[in-house]
Amino acid sequence: MKKKRPSLKDIAEVLKVSTTTVSFVLNGKGEEKKISKQLITKVEDYLKEINYKPNLVARSLRTGSSRVIVFMVEDISNYFFSKIGRIIEDIAYQNDYRVLFCSTENNTKRAQGLIQLFQERQVDGFIIVPPIGIEDEVINLIENDTPVVLFDRKIKSVDVDSVTLNNYEGATLIAEHLIEEGFSKMAFITIDLDLLQMKDRMRGYVDTLAKNNMEPLLLEIPYNTANAVACNTAITQFLIENPDIDSIFFSTNYLAQYGLKALSNYNEQLIKKLGIACFDDNIFFEMYSPSITTFAQPIEQMGAQLMDIMLDKLNNKENKTANKARVSNGNLIIRESSLRKESMPSQ
Amino acid sequence: MKKKRPSLKDIAEVLKVSTTTVSFVLNGKGEEKKISKQLITKVEDYLKEINYKPNLVARSLRTGSSRVIVFMVEDISNYFFSKIGRIIEDIAYQNDYRVLFCSTENNTKRAQGLIQLFQERQVDGFIIVPPIGIEDEVINLIENDTPVVLFDRKIKSVDVDSVTLNNYEGATLIAEHLIEEGFSKMAFITIDLDLLQMKDRMRGYVDTLAKNNMEPLLLEIPYNTANAVACNTAITQFLIENPDIDSIFFSTNYLAQYGLKALSNYNEQLIKKLGIACFDDNIFFEMYSPSITTFAQPIEQMGAQLMDIMLDKLNNKENKTANKARVSNGNLIIRESSLRKESMPSQ
DNA sequence: TTGAAAGCGCTAACAA
DNA sequence: TTGTTAGCGCTTTCAA
């Protein structure tokens, strides 16, 4: 029953030409290879007629390239990553590349498996948000001359291109904004994770407070217990112990989400009374009541940078050791949650 | 500079055995093919030593199978789809299949391109949430004997396996629950989309109200304008025109999200006073204040059904015409938003 | 201007 | 028990 799909050879036989001719026409090299107009038309018409689909697996095997790049992130259902993914996809498409998405879930084993899978499938390039412990695989890719660009975080030990955010500056902007709005007892709620970006955000907060002669007040939630319930408990506890805070700066968007829930469970009115802001935007925050102030990563820009580096590497096979580290600045999106409260003295 | 990755042939040469032997060992057919224990060990050790990665493209070309199935949904960053995706992936993995994710964004052109891309890459099977206008591609896949299972929605004109939800019953359960909690002026906010599942939800609502001698009150928002702003406007308008409603049933989770924002903008207190429930769960709803009652699709069950059908088709190439349509039932998840309000008379 | 043929890396039928 | 070899569908060099 299985109708075999026609191959180039089948077509050549029907048309009584060689496979070479068909291949040239198929790849738009007809003119270049000086094949006669009429033959080109004849072949093209037939290809269209039978709705011929080349076997890309065979082509990849032959050319050693798949014209596919993979975009490997922590979680593709995350707002930020999925947005960036679309941008990357568009740019890739314009350059005749396709992009495959996958989620590591910050799981080293999973990420390793994924890299291996795509490597075996001759993928042309990798854009990776690296989980910890992925160094060896990345080194392996680079040694195999496969273009790799790291995104969102770097790997300390490996010299590889990357696009990241200026986390320190972002945190500074948030803290400064809250201070300008009149908040003077600002807490910082973060995750106990040994990632450079988290450290930078914390430094931004601590330094800004110091500059304004304010005492930092930190809550670090252990990463391994950072689920909805544990966060809720930790944050509620923190609120009880620190009844005098007037504002909270969450270091990630998901912490803010958990935090908002904890806040409203603990005391309905608190959300309106506290100044609230967090790092990294999310569709949730625009819809929440009050809408939440965030520091948003510049999605278009980062996507463009990512593909800029990637395409460059893809096209200049020789030049692949010239590593770039691009650092973007984001934008503070001021919404209701961080504005001066009515109960507060005006400046 | 490019170190070519070693091929089977290279290995055979180094080991002074034939490629056949290496191939058999590689694929775990050593025993079966009666290759001596020591040779097997020797080959295996060497494969491990050089960390050999077979070229899966070549294997696919030869075998005609890629052991990859694609999961094509409307939006992979949607909670429901990404959850289902993980379930499917796990089951696939256990059966030595990998799964590739992609989003159609309900865009016909995009979906067509995606199907073509994967078809050309010899993907073994498709699980698809079909956007409108995708009939021809699906038919084409089936004619090529490629397993296809539809998910979440069906295509009327094509006879193909599917896994869907009992939308009618779900809507009935939500409406009945709200009525039991004492709400008697229930509005239904939906999207003006010609999808069977939407019609079914509406029928569930209308029928339940009729059964309880209640008048239906519908707001249908045009699909093409269903962005945050337009929804906000439409819903606010609706609230103004219908000040006497005591509860709202949203037909999808994203409508509920827009609706909640509109509600709180329009009148802070309304969210606490109205009974609220919606179709299709979302992480947002558990965290919202009040938490939102939803009708959740049975994710594990649907994922299992999907892969059950898919693996069956993959394994029984002959039996592929036996089409199945599985209909799942979901669960009503009762949260704060739909409970009897204090201001209401008790039953 | 077109065609013949080699070969990408792998599997598997057949031979030895 | 192991090896030889054809061939999957395509691209591309070289020859005609």
Short mmCIF file of C-alpha atoms (C1' of nucleotides) in Angstrom, two decimals, chain A residues 7-8 23 29 52 55 59 62, chain D residues 7-14:
data_model
loop_
_atom_site.label_atom_id
_atom_site.label_comp_id
_atom_site.label_asym_id
_atom_site.label_seq_id
_atom_site.Cartn_x
_atom_site.Cartn_y
_atom_site.Cartn_z
CA SER A 7 13.04 10.44 -5.76
CA LEU A 8 15.18 12.62 -7.94
CA SER A 23 19.07 18.57 -8.96
CA LYS A 29 21.14 26.62 -10.13
CA TYR A 52 7.83 16.94 -5.26
CA ASN A 55 14.36 14.13 0.97
CA ARG A 59 20.57 16.11 1.34
CA ARG A 62 25.44 14.54 1.43
"C1'" DG D 7 21.97 0.95 -1.83
"C1'" DC D 8 18.98 4.69 0.87
"C1'" DG D 9 18.42 9.98 -2.12
"C1'" DC D 10 21.00 13.49 -2.83
"C1'" DT D 11 25.03 16.82 -4.54
"C1'" DT D 12 28.82 17.75 -7.31
"C1'" DT D 13 33.12 16.82 -9.86
"C1'" DC D 14 34.54 15.64 -14.05
#
